[in-house]
């Protein structure tokens, strides 16, 4: 590829909203290829070992990643990158944790995924029951003051729950006669939203008050509404896409959008899209075909709606029954020093025969 071509490709990349962007490009050729391979193999080993579900194929990949690191680790010693406490080069790999990596695959075979033994819970508990209470002390005799702080905090919390529960019970008894003729509802979703139910008082003890929005469920249950066309929530392969009911720009001409976002072929793209699918629009979200229409092609409409953000959601790779949290893709038109605007980059599979994530980057 060469240095100039690599620098050019990085220079045309748009900045990512909310993440660090290296405007001075990246260093090319500063490290030997064998050194990069060793570091990459070690990173692959760590990521694969933390998978929530590990199959025999994944175990084989873990073995291969560790073996690849061992095959190229000598380069790190030769370059003097392995250093000690006094920044002196070391000529050995006497690291206990490195030897422990050899037992990762046998341990997975014996006890299952290692992620279930994570220390994140205990580390978080250390913050909640040690560090935070310690800040409320006078920095003397930490142990008794922390214990007293936690004891009083628990008493206040229990007192609050008891008083709330007592208030709810009084409300229920007062309205008991008026609700005799109503049908009983035992739906869990209604229980979470009903603050007059005694069990709802303790909801915050065992989970988050804010539930994860499942866009897949909204699409499958037809929650878009019969009059909402095109739908605000739809599926594109294995990805759920959601648009707000109210667009960022409710009404704007196509030419103004093309000028604002530097999209000179926008009108031609609309023309090809409409001619290919026809007025019925059976499939609203197919794309990837070559451009054929002229830039000044006539259209049956002049104005469009514009959204500056879109939410996407996917399911867990290892367990499709688990829905992941939503991600927001932001866009902003060109302004000031951002000549080409600012937006997040997203890759979509345009080949109907490929299915992300099993197909990888094929068909993107």
Coordinates of C-alpha atoms in Angstrom, one line a residue:
X1 CA 0.0 0.0 0.0
X2 CA 2.8 2.5 0.9
X3 CA 3.0 5.3 3.3
X4 CA 1.4 8.0 1.1
X5 CA -1.6 5.8 0.3
X6 CA -2.1 4.9 3.9
X7 CA -1.8 8.5 5.0
X8 CA -4.3 9.5 2.3
X9 CA -6.9 6.9 3.4
X10 CA -6.7 8.1 7.0
X11 CA -6.9 11.7 6.0
X12 CA -10.3 11.2 4.2
X13 CA -11.9 9.6 7.3
X14 CA -14.5 11.7 9.0
X15 CA -14.2 12.4 12.7
X16 CA -16.2 10.1 15.0
X17 CA -18.6 11.9 17.3
X18 CA -17.8 11.4 21.0
X19 CA -14.5 9.4 20.5
X20 CA -10.9 10.4 20.2
X21 CA -9.8 11.3 16.7
X22 CA -6.1 11.5 15.8
X23 CA -5.8 14.5 13.5
X24 CA -2.0 14.0 13.1
X25 CA -2.6 10.6 11.5
X26 CA -0.9 7.5 12.8
X27 CA 2.7 6.2 12.9
X28 CA 3.5 3.8 10.1
X29 CA 6.5 1.5 10.1
X30 CA 7.7 2.4 13.6
X31 CA 7.5 -1.2 14.8
X32 CA 8.5 -4.4 13.1
X33 CA 5.7 -6.6 11.7
X34 CA 6.6 -9.5 14.0
X35 CA 6.2 -7.1 17.0
X36 CA 2.8 -6.0 15.8
X37 CA 1.7 -9.6 15.3
X38 CA 2.8 -10.5 18.9
X39 CA 0.8 -7.7 20.4
X40 CA -2.2 -8.4 18.2
X41 CA -2.1 -12.1 19.1
X42 CA -2.0 -11.2 22.8
X43 CA -5.0 -8.9 22.4
X44 CA -6.9 -11.6 20.5
X45 CA -6.2 -14.1 23.2
X46 CA -7.6 -11.8 25.9
X47 CA -10.8 -10.9 24.0
X48 CA -11.5 -14.5 23.0
X49 CA -10.9 -15.7 26.6
X50 CA -13.6 -13.2 27.9
X51 CA -16.3 -14.5 25.6
X52 CA -19.5 -15.3 27.5
X53 CA -20.1 -18.5 25.6
X54 CA -17.0 -20.5 24.4
X55 CA -17.3 -23.4 21.9
X56 CA -14.7 -25.9 20.8
X57 CA -14.0 -23.7 17.8
X58 CA -13.4 -20.7 20.1
X59 CA -11.1 -22.7 22.3
X60 CA -9.0 -23.6 19.2
X61 CA -8.8 -19.9 18.3
X62 CA -7.6 -19.2 21.8
X63 CA -4.9 -21.8 21.5
X64 CA -3.8 -20.5 18.1
X65 CA -3.7 -16.9 19.4
X66 CA -1.5 -17.9 22.3
X67 CA 0.8 -20.0 20.1
X68 CA 1.1 -17.1 17.6
X69 CA 2.2 -14.8 20.5
X70 CA 4.9 -17.4 21.6
X71 CA 6.1 -17.6 18.0
X72 CA 6.8 -13.9 17.7
X73 CA 7.5 -12.8 21.3
X74 CA 11.3 -13.1 20.7
X75 CA 11.0 -9.9 18.6
X76 CA 9.9 -8.0 21.7
X77 CA 13.1 -9.0 23.5
X78 CA 15.3 -8.3 20.5
X79 CA 13.8 -4.7 20.2
X80 CA 14.3 -4.0 23.9
X81 CA 10.6 -3.4 24.5
X82 CA 10.5 -5.7 27.5
X83 CA 11.7 -3.5 30.4
X84 CA 11.8 -3.7 34.2
X85 CA 11.1 -1.3 37.0
X86 CA 14.2 0.8 36.3
X87 CA 13.4 0.9 32.6
X88 CA 16.2 -1.5 31.9
X89 CA 15.8 -4.1 29.1
X90 CA 15.0 -7.6 30.2
X91 CA 16.1 -10.7 28.3
X92 CA 13.6 -13.1 29.8
X93 CA 9.9 -13.9 30.0
X94 CA 9.7 -14.9 33.6
X95 CA 6.1 -13.6 34.1
X96 CA 3.8 -15.8 36.2
X97 CA 0.6 -14.5 34.5
X98 CA 2.1 -15.4 31.1
X99 CA 2.5 -19.0 32.3
X100 CA -1.0 -18.9 33.7
X101 CA -2.3 -18.3 30.2
X102 CA -1.4 -21.8 29.2
X103 CA -4.0 -23.1 31.6
X104 CA -6.9 -21.0 30.3
X105 CA -8.2 -23.5 27.7
X106 CA -8.0 -26.5 30.1
X107 CA -9.8 -24.4 32.8
X108 CA -12.6 -23.4 30.3
X109 CA -13.1 -27.1 29.5
X110 CA -13.3 -27.9 33.2
X111 CA -15.4 -25.1 34.6
X112 CA -16.9 -23.2 31.6
X113 CA -16.6 -19.6 30.6
X114 CA -14.1 -17.6 32.7
X115 CA -16.3 -14.5 32.5
X116 CA -18.6 -15.9 35.2
X117 CA -15.7 -15.7 37.6
X118 CA -15.1 -12.0 37.0
X119 CA -14.1 -9.8 40.0
X120 CA -16.0 -6.8 38.7
X121 CA -18.8 -7.3 41.3
X122 CA -16.4 -7.4 44.2
X123 CA -14.4 -4.4 42.9
X124 CA -17.6 -2.4 42.6
X125 CA -18.6 -3.5 46.2
X126 CA -15.3 -2.1 47.4
X127 CA -16.3 1.3 46.1
X128 CA -19.8 1.2 47.6
X129 CA -18.9 -0.1 51.0
X130 CA -15.3 1.1 51.5
X131 CA -14.3 4.1 49.4
X132 CA -17.5 6.1 49.5
X133 CA -18.2 5.7 53.3
X134 CA -14.5 6.5 54.0
X135 CA -15.0 10.0 52.4
X136 CA -17.7 10.7 55.1
X137 CA -15.2 10.1 57.9
X138 CA -12.8 12.4 59.6
X139 CA -9.9 10.2 58.4
X140 CA -9.4 8.7 61.9
X141 CA -10.4 5.2 62.9
X142 CA -11.8 4.1 59.6
X143 CA -13.2 0.7 60.6
X144 CA -15.7 1.8 63.2
X145 CA -16.8 4.9 61.3
X146 CA -17.4 3.0 58.1
X147 CA -19.4 0.3 59.9
X148 CA -21.4 3.0 61.6
X149 CA -22.0 4.8 58.3
X150 CA -23.2 1.6 56.6
X151 CA -25.4 0.7 59.5
X152 CA -27.2 4.1 59.5
X153 CA -27.5 4.1 55.7
X154 CA -29.2 0.7 55.9
X155 CA -31.6 1.8 58.6
X156 CA -32.6 4.9 56.6
X157 CA -33.1 2.8 53.5
X158 CA -35.3 0.3 55.3
X159 CA -37.2 3.0 57.1
X160 CA -38.0 4.6 53.8
X161 CA -39.2 1.4 52.3
X162 CA -41.4 0.6 55.3
X163 CA -43.0 4.0 55.3
X164 CA -43.7 3.8 51.5
X165 CA -45.1 0.4 51.9
X166 CA -47.4 1.5 54.7
X167 CA -48.6 4.4 52.7
X168 CA -49.4 2.2 49.7
X169 CA -51.3 -0.3 51.9
X170 CA -53.5 2.6 53.2
X171 CA -54.2 3.7 49.7
X172 CA -55.1 0.2 48.6
X173 CA -57.6 -0.3 51.6
X174 CA -59.3 3.0 50.8
X175 CA -59.9 2.1 47.2
X176 CA -60.7 -1.6 47.8
X177 CA -64.4 -1.2 47.6
X178 CA -64.2 0.8 44.3
X179 CA -62.1 -1.9 42.6
X180 CA -64.1 -5.0 43.5
X181 CA -65.7 -5.1 40.0
X182 CA -62.5 -4.5 38.1
X183 CA -60.7 -7.4 36.5
X184 CA -57.5 -8.4 38.2
X185 CA -54.3 -7.9 36.3
X186 CA -51.2 -10.0 36.9
X187 CA -49.0 -8.8 34.1
X188 CA -45.4 -8.1 35.2
X189 CA -45.2 -5.0 33.0
X190 CA -48.2 -3.5 34.7
X191 CA -46.8 -4.3 38.1
X192 CA -43.6 -2.4 37.3
X193 CA -45.5 0.7 36.2
X194 CA -48.1 0.6 39.0
X195 CA -46.7 2.5 42.0
X196 CA -49.8 1.7 44.1
X197 CA -48.9 -2.0 44.1
X198 CA -47.0 -3.0 47.3
X199 CA -44.6 -5.1 45.3
X200 CA -43.6 -2.1 43.2
X201 CA -42.0 -0.4 46.2
X202 CA -39.2 -3.0 46.2
X203 CA -38.6 -2.9 42.4
X204 CA -35.5 -0.6 42.9
X205 CA -33.9 -3.2 45.2
X206 CA -33.4 -5.8 42.6
X207 CA -32.9 -4.0 39.3
X208 CA -32.7 -0.9 37.3
X209 CA -35.8 1.3 37.2
X210 CA -35.3 2.0 33.5
X211 CA -36.0 -1.0 31.3
X212 CA -34.1 -1.7 28.1
X213 CA -36.2 -0.7 25.0
X214 CA -36.6 -3.8 22.7
X215 CA -37.1 -2.5 19.1
X216 CA -37.3 -6.1 17.8
X217 CA -40.3 -6.6 20.1
X218 CA -41.9 -3.3 18.9
X219 CA -41.6 -4.4 15.2
X220 CA -42.9 -8.0 15.8
X221 CA -45.9 -6.7 17.7
X222 CA -46.8 -4.0 15.3
X223 CA -46.3 -1.1 17.7
X224 CA -45.6 1.3 14.9
X225 CA -49.3 1.9 14.5
X226 CA -51.5 1.3 11.4
X227 CA -51.3 4.9 10.3
X228 CA -47.5 5.3 10.6
X229 CA -46.1 4.7 7.2
X230 CA -43.2 4.5 6.6
X231 CA -42.6 3.0 10.0
X232 CA -40.3 4.7 12.5
X233 CA -39.0 1.3 13.7
X234 CA -38.0 -1.4 11.2
X235 CA -35.6 -4.3 10.7
X236 CA -32.7 -4.3 8.3
X237 CA -31.4 -7.8 8.5
X238 CA -30.3 -8.6 12.0
X239 CA -30.4 -4.9 13.0
X240 CA -33.3 -2.9 14.4
X241 CA -33.4 0.7 13.3
X242 CA -35.4 3.4 15.1
X243 CA -36.2 7.0 14.1
X244 CA -37.8 9.5 16.4
X245 CA -41.5 10.3 15.6
X246 CA -40.5 14.0 15.1
X247 CA -37.7 14.6 12.6
X248 CA -34.9 17.1 13.2
X249 CA -36.0 19.0 10.1
X250 CA -39.7 18.4 9.4
X251 CA -39.7 19.9 5.9
X252 CA -36.8 20.9 3.6
X253 CA -36.3 20.7 -0.1
X254 CA -34.1 18.1 -1.7
X255 CA -31.8 20.6 -3.2
X256 CA -31.3 22.3 0.2
X257 CA -30.4 19.0 1.8
X258 CA -28.0 18.2 -1.0
X259 CA -26.3 21.6 -0.5
X260 CA -26.3 21.4 3.3
X261 CA -24.8 17.9 3.5
X262 CA -22.6 18.1 0.4
X263 CA -24.5 15.3 -1.4
X264 CA -24.6 16.4 -5.1
X265 CA -26.1 13.1 -6.2
X266 CA -28.9 13.0 -3.6
X267 CA -31.6 13.7 -6.2
X268 CA -30.2 11.0 -8.5
X269 CA -30.2 8.5 -5.6
X270 CA -33.8 9.2 -4.9
X271 CA -34.7 8.8 -8.5
X272 CA -32.9 5.4 -8.8
X273 CA -34.5 4.3 -5.5
X274 CA -38.0 5.2 -6.6
X275 CA -37.7 3.7 -10.1
X276 CA -36.2 0.5 -8.8
X277 CA -38.9 -0.2 -6.1
X278 CA -41.8 1.5 -7.8
X279 CA -44.6 3.5 -6.2
X280 CA -45.7 0.5 -3.9
X281 CA -42.4 0.6 -2.0
X282 CA -42.6 -3.1 -0.9
X283 CA -39.0 -3.0 0.4
X284 CA -38.1 0.4 1.8
X285 CA -34.6 -0.4 2.9
X286 CA -32.7 -2.1 0.0
X287 CA -29.6 -0.2 -1.2
X288 CA -26.3 -0.8 -2.8
X289 CA -27.3 -0.7 -6.5
X290 CA -25.3 1.4 -9.0
X291 CA -26.3 5.0 -9.7
X292 CA -28.1 5.4 -13.1
X293 CA -30.2 8.6 -13.0
X294 CA -29.0 12.0 -13.8
X295 CA -28.3 14.6 -11.0
X296 CA -31.2 16.7 -12.1
X297 CA -33.6 13.8 -12.5
X298 CA -37.3 14.8 -11.9
X299 CA -39.1 13.5 -8.9
X300 CA -42.7 13.2 -7.7
X301 CA -41.9 15.1 -4.5
X302 CA -39.8 18.1 -3.7
X303 CA -39.5 18.1 0.1
X304 CA -38.2 15.5 2.6
X305 CA -37.8 15.0 6.3
X306 CA -34.3 14.8 7.9
X307 CA -33.2 13.1 11.0
X308 CA -29.8 14.1 12.6
X309 CA -29.7 10.9 14.7
X310 CA -30.8 7.3 14.3
X311 CA -30.9 4.5 16.9
X312 CA -29.7 1.0 16.0
X313 CA -30.0 -2.2 18.1
X314 CA -28.7 -5.7 17.7
X315 CA -28.8 -9.0 19.5
X316 CA -26.0 -10.7 21.4
X317 CA -23.7 -12.6 19.1
X318 CA -23.4 -15.6 21.4
X319 CA -27.0 -15.6 22.5
X320 CA -29.6 -14.1 20.0
X321 CA -32.3 -14.2 22.6
X322 CA -30.5 -11.4 24.5
X323 CA -31.1 -7.9 23.1
X324 CA -28.2 -5.5 23.4
X325 CA -28.5 -1.8 24.4
X326 CA -29.2 0.7 21.6
X327 CA -26.5 2.8 19.9
X328 CA -27.1 6.3 18.5
X329 CA -25.6 7.3 15.2
X330 CA -25.3 11.1 15.0
X331 CA -24.9 13.3 12.0
X332 CA -24.3 17.1 11.6
X333 CA -24.1 19.1 8.4
X334 CA -20.9 20.9 7.3
X335 CA -20.3 24.0 9.5
X336 CA -17.2 26.0 10.4
X337 CA -13.9 24.1 10.1
X338 CA -15.8 20.8 9.6
X339 CA -15.9 21.1 5.8
X340 CA -17.6 17.7 5.3
X341 CA -19.7 17.7 8.4
X342 CA -19.5 15.4 11.4
X343 CA -21.0 12.0 11.7
X344 CA -20.6 8.5 13.1
X345 CA -19.6 5.8 10.7
X346 CA -21.8 2.7 10.4
X347 CA -21.3 -0.4 8.1
X348 CA -24.4 -2.1 6.7
X349 CA -24.6 -5.5 4.8
X350 CA -26.1 -4.8 1.4
X351 CA -25.9 -8.4 0.2
X352 CA -29.1 -10.3 0.9
X353 CA -27.1 -13.6 1.0
X354 CA -24.9 -12.4 3.8
X355 CA -26.1 -12.2 7.4
X356 CA -24.2 -10.1 10.0
X357 CA -22.5 -11.0 12.3
X358 CA -22.0 -14.6 11.1
X359 CA -20.9 -13.5 7.7
X360 CA -18.3 -11.0 9.1
X361 CA -17.5 -8.1 6.7
X362 CA -18.7 -10.0 3.6
X363 CA -21.3 -8.1 1.6
X364 CA -20.6 -4.8 3.4

